[in-house]
Tab-separated table of C-alpha atoms in Angstrom:
chain	number	residue	atom	x	y	z
A	1	MET	CA	28.199	72.852	10.489
A	2	PHE	CA	24.614	72.789	9.442
A	3	HIS	CA	25.463	70.249	6.798
A	4	LEU	CA	27.386	68.135	9.297
A	5	ALA	CA	24.407	68.074	11.700
A	6	ALA	CA	22.098	67.139	8.862
A	7	GLY	CA	24.505	64.420	7.853
A	8	ARG	CA	24.613	63.053	11.382
A	9	VAL	CA	20.811	63.168	11.691
A	10	GLY	CA	20.551	61.489	8.304
A	11	SER	CA	22.826	58.654	9.348
A	12	LEU	CA	20.900	58.211	12.599
A	13	ALA	CA	17.639	57.936	10.679
A	14	ALA	CA	19.256	55.515	8.285
A	15	LYS	CA	20.488	53.418	11.220
A	16	ARG	CA	16.963	53.362	12.723
A	17	ALA	CA	15.502	52.359	9.358
A	18	THR	CA	17.950	49.482	8.877
A	19	ALA	CA	17.344	48.328	12.443
A	20	ALA	CA	13.577	48.291	11.840
A	21	LEU	CA	14.040	46.439	8.558
A	22	SER	CA	16.299	43.818	10.092
A	23	THR	CA	13.907	43.051	12.962
A	24	SER	CA	10.925	42.745	10.609
A	25	SER	CA	12.870	40.460	8.280
A	26	ALA	CA	14.008	38.372	11.255
A	27	ARG	CA	10.405	38.023	12.344
A	28	MET	CA	9.483	36.966	8.786
A	29	MET	CA	12.244	34.333	8.816
A	30	ALA	CA	11.105	33.030	12.188
A	31	SER	CA	7.535	32.596	10.968
A	32	HIS	CA	8.757	30.535	7.991
A	33	GLY	CA	10.831	28.270	10.221
A	34	HIS	CA	9.802	24.672	10.702
A	35	GLY	CA	9.205	22.836	13.919
A	36	THR	CA	6.637	25.267	15.330
A	37	GLY	CA	3.128	24.058	15.842
A	38	ASP	CA	1.148	26.533	13.767
A	39	THR	CA	2.943	26.480	10.390
A	40	HIS	CA	1.780	24.244	7.533
A	41	PRO	CA	4.344	21.888	5.995
A	42	PRO	CA	4.828	22.126	2.239
A	43	PHE	CA	2.422	20.042	0.165
A	44	HIS	CA	4.951	17.447	-0.938
A	45	GLN	CA	5.843	16.730	2.682
A	46	GLN	CA	2.172	16.396	3.519
A	47	GLN	CA	1.891	13.896	0.709
A	48	LEU	CA	4.722	11.896	2.240
A	49	LEU	CA	2.882	11.807	5.536
A	50	VAL	CA	-0.621	10.994	4.316
A	51	SER	CA	-0.713	7.378	3.329
A	52	ALA	CA	-3.751	6.899	1.107
A	53	LEU	CA	-3.243	3.112	1.181
A	54	ASP	CA	-3.435	2.838	4.947
A	55	LYS	CA	-7.095	1.821	5.247
A	56	LEU	CA	-6.198	-0.777	7.835
A	57	ARG	CA	-4.716	1.445	10.501
A	58	GLN	CA	-7.561	3.844	11.251
A	59	ASP	CA	-5.987	5.414	14.326
A	60	ASP	CA	-2.672	6.025	12.595
A	61	ARG	CA	-4.418	7.406	9.528
A	62	LYS	CA	-6.257	9.929	11.671
A	63	ARG	CA	-3.006	10.820	13.332
A	64	PHE	CA	-1.451	11.557	9.948
A	65	ARG	CA	-4.302	13.878	9.038
A	66	GLN	CA	-3.742	15.929	12.173
A	67	VAL	CA	-0.081	16.535	11.454
A	68	SER	CA	0.935	20.076	12.113
A	69	THR	CA	4.720	19.752	12.298
A	70	ALA	CA	6.987	19.543	9.289
A	71	VAL	CA	9.087	16.445	8.588
A	72	ASP	CA	12.763	16.921	9.326
A	73	MET	CA	14.368	15.492	6.201
A	74	SER	CA	17.837	15.721	7.710
A	75	LYS	CA	17.033	12.841	10.082
A	76	PRO	CA	16.490	9.166	9.157
A	77	LEU	CA	12.970	8.513	7.911
A	78	TYR	CA	10.679	5.541	8.312
A	79	THR	CA	9.592	3.879	5.075
A	80	ASP	CA	7.604	0.750	4.322
A	81	SER	CA	9.135	-1.012	1.336
A	82	VAL	CA	9.252	-4.664	0.325
A	83	ASP	CA	12.819	-4.054	-0.904
A	84	VAL	CA	13.997	-2.584	2.395
A	85	PRO	CA	12.858	-4.850	5.210
A	86	LEU	CA	14.550	-2.899	8.004
A	87	PRO	CA	13.969	0.879	7.681
A	88	ASP	CA	16.320	3.543	9.026
A	89	ARG	CA	14.373	4.139	12.197
A	90	PRO	CA	11.627	2.427	14.171
A	91	TYR	CA	8.094	3.489	13.457
A	92	LYS	CA	7.309	4.628	16.985
A	93	GLU	CA	10.157	6.498	18.592
A	94	VAL	CA	8.205	8.170	21.365
A	95	LEU	CA	7.333	5.331	23.727
A	96	THR	CA	4.780	5.263	26.488
A	97	ASP	CA	5.702	3.762	29.844
A	98	ALA	CA	3.963	0.513	28.899
A	99	ASP	CA	6.005	0.391	25.689
A	100	LYS	CA	9.191	1.043	27.601
A	101	SER	CA	8.521	-1.768	30.052
A	102	LEU	CA	7.789	-4.056	27.102
A	103	LYS	CA	11.103	-3.095	25.583
A	104	GLN	CA	12.779	-3.997	28.856
A	105	LYS	CA	11.066	-7.386	28.787
A	106	GLU	CA	12.357	-7.828	25.232
A	107	LYS	CA	15.883	-7.885	26.614
A	108	GLY	CA	15.091	-11.136	28.409
A	109	PRO	CA	14.223	-14.512	26.898
A	110	TRP	CA	11.692	-14.149	24.121
A	111	ASN	CA	10.005	-17.386	25.105
A	112	GLN	CA	8.504	-15.486	28.024
A	113	LEU	CA	6.730	-13.000	25.772
A	114	SER	CA	3.106	-13.630	24.927
A	115	LYS	CA	1.852	-13.513	21.368
A	116	GLU	CA	0.211	-10.141	21.978
A	117	GLU	CA	3.414	-8.722	23.379
A	118	LYS	CA	5.386	-9.948	20.382
A	119	LEU	CA	2.782	-8.397	18.096
A	120	ALA	CA	2.974	-5.127	20.055
A	121	LEU	CA	6.751	-5.114	19.686
A	122	TYR	CA	6.391	-5.649	15.945
A	123	ARG	CA	3.898	-2.796	15.614
A	124	LEU	CA	6.147	-0.499	17.643
A	125	LYS	CA	8.916	-0.989	15.137
A	126	PHE	CA	6.944	-1.271	11.907
A	127	LEU	CA	3.786	0.329	10.558
A	128	LYS	CA	2.785	-2.198	7.917
A	129	THR	CA	3.337	-5.902	7.564
A	130	TYR	CA	4.400	-7.324	4.208
A	131	PRO	CA	0.876	-8.386	3.212
A	132	GLU	CA	-0.380	-4.910	4.133
A	133	MET	CA	2.345	-3.349	2.001
A	134	ARG	CA	1.468	-5.584	-0.927
A	135	HIS	CA	-2.263	-5.001	-0.571
A	136	SER	CA	-3.688	-3.322	-3.638
A	137	THR	CA	-6.054	-0.392	-3.375
A	138	PRO	CA	-9.152	0.401	-5.422
A	139	GLU	CA	-7.546	3.712	-6.364
A	140	TRP	CA	-7.436	2.695	-10.025
A	141	LYS	CA	-11.236	2.753	-10.149
A	142	THR	CA	-11.228	6.373	-8.999
A	143	VAL	CA	-8.546	7.287	-11.519
A	144	LEU	CA	-10.372	5.621	-14.409
A	145	GLY	CA	-13.685	7.073	-13.315
A	146	VAL	CA	-12.378	10.618	-13.149
A	147	ALA	CA	-10.631	10.207	-16.508
A	148	PHE	CA	-13.874	9.032	-18.156
A	149	PHE	CA	-15.783	11.819	-16.477
A	150	PHE	CA	-13.516	14.452	-18.005
A	151	LEU	CA	-13.669	12.718	-21.382
A	152	GLY	CA	-17.446	12.867	-21.148
A	153	LEU	CA	-17.311	16.509	-20.154
A	154	THR	CA	-15.114	17.202	-23.173
A	155	GLY	CA	-17.608	15.427	-25.378
A	156	PHE	CA	-20.388	17.604	-23.998
A	157	VAL	CA	-18.317	20.722	-24.631
A	158	VAL	CA	-17.687	19.647	-28.226
A	159	TRP	CA	-21.411	19.047	-28.838
A	160	TRP	CA	-22.311	22.420	-27.290
A	161	GLN	CA	-19.753	24.108	-29.556
A	162	LYS	CA	-21.284	22.403	-32.581
A	163	VAL	CA	-24.726	23.728	-31.668
A	164	TYR	CA	-23.919	27.207	-30.363
A	165	VAL	CA	-20.508	28.240	-31.635
A	166	PHE	CA	-19.716	26.897	-35.085
A	167	PRO	CA	-21.067	28.951	-38.018
A	168	LYS	CA	-23.353	27.494	-40.659
A	169	ARG	CA	-21.745	25.002	-43.071
A	170	PRO	CA	-20.704	26.450	-46.415
A	171	ARG	CA	-23.339	25.981	-49.128
A	172	THR	CA	-20.869	23.946	-51.159
A	173	PHE	CA	-21.750	20.956	-48.950
A	174	GLU	CA	-25.509	21.116	-49.392
A	175	GLY	CA	-27.901	19.805	-51.954
A	176	ASP	CA	-26.531	18.781	-55.318
A	177	TRP	CA	-23.549	21.136	-55.158
A	178	PRO	CA	-21.011	18.352	-54.338
A	179	GLU	CA	-22.271	16.255	-57.225
A	180	LYS	CA	-22.090	19.107	-59.691
A	181	GLN	CA	-18.641	19.988	-58.338
A	182	LEU	CA	-17.404	16.468	-58.980
A	183	LYS	CA	-18.862	16.455	-62.521
A	184	ARG	CA	-17.066	19.723	-63.254
A	185	MET	CA	-13.790	18.271	-61.946
A	186	LEU	CA	-14.150	15.227	-64.198
A	187	ASP	CA	-15.008	17.447	-67.191
A	188	MET	CA	-11.891	19.492	-66.532
A	189	ARG	CA	-9.854	16.257	-66.329
A	190	ILE	CA	-8.511	17.074	-62.823
A	191	ASN	CA	-5.537	14.805	-61.909
A	192	PRO	CA	-5.945	12.555	-64.979
A	193	VAL	CA	-2.766	10.500	-64.485
A	194	GLN	CA	-3.218	8.936	-61.044
A	195	GLY	CA	-5.927	11.073	-59.411
A	196	ILE	CA	-9.673	11.318	-59.620
A	197	SER	CA	-10.115	11.538	-63.390
A	198	SER	CA	-8.002	8.444	-63.880
A	199	LYS	CA	-10.577	6.523	-61.861
A	200	TRP	CA	-13.464	7.595	-64.141
A	201	ASP	CA	-14.285	5.628	-67.271
A	202	TYR	CA	-15.163	8.327	-69.785
A	203	GLU	CA	-16.453	5.878	-72.427
A	204	LYS	CA	-18.894	4.130	-70.196
A	205	GLY	CA	-19.668	7.168	-68.001
A	206	GLN	CA	-19.063	5.392	-64.679
A	207	TRP	CA	-16.342	4.693	-62.173
A	208	LYS	CA	-13.735	2.171	-63.175
B	1	MET	CA	37.400	-14.075	-27.816
B	2	PHE	CA	35.293	-17.056	-28.789
B	3	ARG	CA	36.835	-19.126	-26.002
B	4	ALA	CA	35.666	-16.512	-23.459
B	5	VAL	CA	32.145	-16.607	-24.870
B	6	PHE	CA	32.109	-20.397	-24.710
B	7	ARG	CA	33.282	-20.281	-21.097
B	8	LEU	CA	30.543	-17.817	-20.155
B	9	SER	CA	27.812	-19.961	-21.628
B	10	ALA	CA	29.259	-23.028	-19.946
B	11	ALA	CA	29.258	-21.219	-16.616
B	12	GLY	CA	25.657	-20.198	-17.197
B	13	ALA	CA	24.637	-23.776	-18.006
B	14	ARG	CA	26.483	-25.028	-14.938
B	15	SER	CA	24.783	-22.612	-12.561
B	16	LEU	CA	21.366	-23.559	-13.942
B	17	ALA	CA	22.066	-27.236	-13.435
B	18	ARG	CA	23.181	-26.614	-9.881
B	19	SER	CA	19.999	-24.914	-8.678
B	20	ARG	CA	18.682	-26.428	-5.452
B	21	PRO	CA	15.316	-25.920	-3.742
B	22	CYS	CA	16.700	-23.085	-1.679
B	23	SER	CA	18.084	-21.648	-4.966
B	24	SER	CA	20.776	-19.390	-3.654
B	25	ALA	CA	22.223	-18.659	-7.078
B	26	PRO	CA	25.934	-18.007	-7.313
B	27	LEU	CA	27.295	-14.563	-8.023
B	28	ALA	CA	29.155	-16.315	-10.853
B	29	SER	CA	26.847	-14.957	-13.543
B	30	ARG	CA	29.199	-12.098	-14.317
B	31	CYS	CA	30.968	-11.550	-17.587
B	32	TYR	CA	34.500	-11.909	-16.290
B	33	SER	CA	37.038	-12.977	-18.834
B	34	HIS	CA	39.532	-13.257	-16.005
B	35	GLY	CA	39.280	-12.779	-12.265
B	36	LYS	CA	38.127	-15.054	-9.505
B	37	VAL	CA	34.454	-15.993	-9.383
B	38	GLU	CA	32.963	-16.365	-5.906
B	39	THR	CA	31.402	-19.760	-5.261
B	40	GLU	CA	28.091	-20.246	-3.483
B	41	GLU	CA	29.859	-21.557	-0.413
B	42	GLU	CA	32.140	-18.531	-0.262
B	43	PHE	CA	29.160	-16.197	-0.605
B	44	ASP	CA	27.280	-17.973	2.176
B	45	ALA	CA	30.333	-18.064	4.426
B	46	ARG	CA	30.934	-14.371	3.906
B	47	TRP	CA	27.412	-13.481	4.979
B	48	VAL	CA	27.345	-15.879	7.921
B	49	THR	CA	30.557	-14.239	9.138
B	50	TYR	CA	29.043	-10.789	8.669
B	51	PHE	CA	26.066	-11.492	10.883
B	52	SER	CA	28.105	-13.511	13.377
B	53	LYS	CA	30.041	-10.471	14.526
B	54	PRO	CA	29.582	-10.575	18.308
B	55	ASP	CA	29.263	-6.813	18.764
B	56	ILE	CA	27.254	-6.167	15.608
B	57	ASP	CA	25.282	-2.939	15.879
B	58	ALA	CA	21.764	-2.146	14.749
B	59	TRP	CA	22.905	-0.211	11.687
B	60	GLU	CA	25.067	-3.100	10.502
B	61	LEU	CA	22.171	-5.498	10.915
B	62	ARG	CA	19.879	-3.235	8.898
B	63	LYS	CA	22.502	-2.626	6.246
B	64	GLY	CA	23.275	-6.323	5.962
B	65	MET	CA	19.651	-7.373	5.674
B	66	ASN	CA	18.723	-4.635	3.217
B	67	THR	CA	21.728	-5.472	1.047
B	68	LEU	CA	21.003	-9.191	1.199
B	69	MET	CA	17.438	-8.573	0.085
B	70	CYS	CA	18.729	-6.683	-2.946
B	71	TYR	CA	20.396	-9.792	-4.364
B	72	ASP	CA	18.558	-12.041	-6.790
B	73	LEU	CA	18.440	-14.977	-4.398
B	74	VAL	CA	16.821	-16.265	-1.231
B	75	PRO	CA	19.455	-16.564	1.512
B	76	GLU	CA	20.460	-19.950	2.811
B	77	PRO	CA	19.095	-21.025	6.198
B	78	LYS	CA	22.535	-20.690	7.753
B	79	ILE	CA	22.731	-17.011	6.786
B	80	LEU	CA	19.260	-16.382	8.228
B	81	ASP	CA	20.189	-18.280	11.360
B	82	SER	CA	23.172	-16.004	11.811
B	83	ALA	CA	21.000	-12.937	11.207
B	84	LEU	CA	18.356	-14.066	13.701
B	85	ARG	CA	21.017	-14.623	16.325
B	86	ALA	CA	22.296	-11.117	15.619
B	87	CYS	CA	18.752	-9.851	16.292
B	88	ARG	CA	18.844	-11.707	19.606
B	89	ARG	CA	22.117	-10.042	20.547
B	90	LEU	CA	20.518	-6.687	19.717
B	91	ASN	CA	17.340	-7.565	21.702
B	92	ASP	CA	15.250	-6.956	18.588
B	93	LEU	CA	12.400	-9.428	18.182
B	94	ALA	CA	10.492	-7.262	15.703
B	95	SER	CA	13.386	-7.286	13.239
B	96	ALA	CA	13.655	-11.060	13.551
B	97	VAL	CA	10.006	-11.468	12.542
B	98	ARG	CA	10.517	-8.915	9.772
B	99	ILE	CA	13.426	-10.950	8.392
B	100	LEU	CA	11.200	-14.008	8.144
B	101	GLU	CA	8.516	-11.966	6.380
B	102	ALA	CA	11.101	-10.558	4.007
B	103	VAL	CA	12.497	-13.930	2.901
B	104	LYS	CA	8.992	-15.267	2.361
B	105	ASP	CA	8.285	-12.269	0.131
B	106	LYS	CA	11.645	-12.687	-1.576
B	107	ALA	CA	10.786	-16.227	-2.637
B	108	GLY	CA	7.987	-14.761	-4.712
B	109	PRO	CA	6.029	-17.341	-6.698
B	110	HIS	CA	8.227	-20.214	-5.438
B	111	LYS	CA	5.959	-21.209	-2.595
B	112	ASP	CA	8.042	-24.202	-1.506
B	113	ILE	CA	11.103	-22.196	-0.441
B	114	TYR	CA	9.684	-20.553	2.689
B	115	PRO	CA	8.368	-23.765	4.309
B	116	TYR	CA	11.789	-25.321	3.671
B	117	LEU	CA	13.499	-22.377	5.373
B	118	ILE	CA	11.174	-22.532	8.384
B	119	GLN	CA	11.750	-26.269	8.642
B	120	GLU	CA	15.500	-25.728	8.644
B	121	LEU	CA	15.281	-22.831	11.104
B	122	LYS	CA	12.816	-24.501	13.502
B	123	PRO	CA	15.481	-25.392	16.103
B	124	THR	CA	16.769	-21.827	16.140
B	125	LEU	CA	13.270	-20.349	16.287
B	126	THR	CA	12.292	-22.479	19.256
B	127	GLU	CA	15.631	-21.879	20.984
B	128	LEU	CA	15.401	-18.102	20.658
B	129	GLY	CA	11.642	-17.932	21.072
B	130	ILE	CA	11.011	-16.224	17.729
B	131	SER	CA	7.435	-16.602	16.514
B	132	THR	CA	6.888	-16.914	12.797
B	133	PRO	CA	4.626	-14.374	11.076
B	134	GLU	CA	2.060	-17.172	10.747
B	135	ASP	CA	2.060	-17.704	14.524
B	136	LEU	CA	1.442	-14.018	15.091
B	137	GLY	CA	-1.265	-13.920	12.430
B	138	ILE	CA	0.406	-11.209	10.376
B	139	ASP	CA	0.797	-13.347	7.278
B	140	LYS	CA	-2.811	-12.523	6.446
B	141	LEU	CA	-4.268	-9.063	6.088
């Protein structure tokens, strides 16, 4: 009976432990969920959102930098591409009342729309125009500059190594040692067929 | 085998000779040894019919335009006219302007194609009230 009680107590404790574990893991899962305001989206999604080329749309660029929600990749995305003139969704999907009334006006004759209204309708649907898409950036200067900088840094490191790290050169490189070494090689007839001794004229005592 | 090769090169020479200012090249540059080759007129008619569908939906418009832009050609004015009218049925002015931008970009270095297209589409543009990108000032940065 004692064993049975212990068994029952044991199982109760085990049940409590699993319950505690499941709630903590559920809380962990919830905190990793997307769509809440205080979680950071993964870096590659941030990269999608931050358009480094978008110098011309200051307000939109600032809006990108303040993004705190993750992108839902299961829904159609907006993209600016010269190959795809009409993206999967309009750029602005959340419309203000002014936008909505403009959209209503769009249902009527377009001759009645002013130039500014037509432009506003365009900008509601698209972020960049074709010239803006095609516009080059000076990014290449930054890339080249940083590459040269690191090459220069490497050069500095190599020089510093030469001065402070490498040991002294062997004595076989100094003074008249190389000359004497060469003379000895020629006297020994090193590589006489096609190598160094074949290039030496032994009668005249000079190179051929 | 040689006959097929000769026919292919002849077809290639023919399509080159037929190029017009609007240069909507035929799909006929395929290596068929048999099988029907679609003519330019058939290609154009097919696309005009596609955009002329009275109850065309937004997805079909987008799909049609994006597919059309993938081909190695600038669409004929009649295809663009049909597409612009589809935009009107969908109450989508922005897409209409985008289509004009897209065909200008599609012409690439051939700067004479876009003015020709606008000239041909002028009646439609004035009828529907579509402003060109130049009118709206978005052809410049």
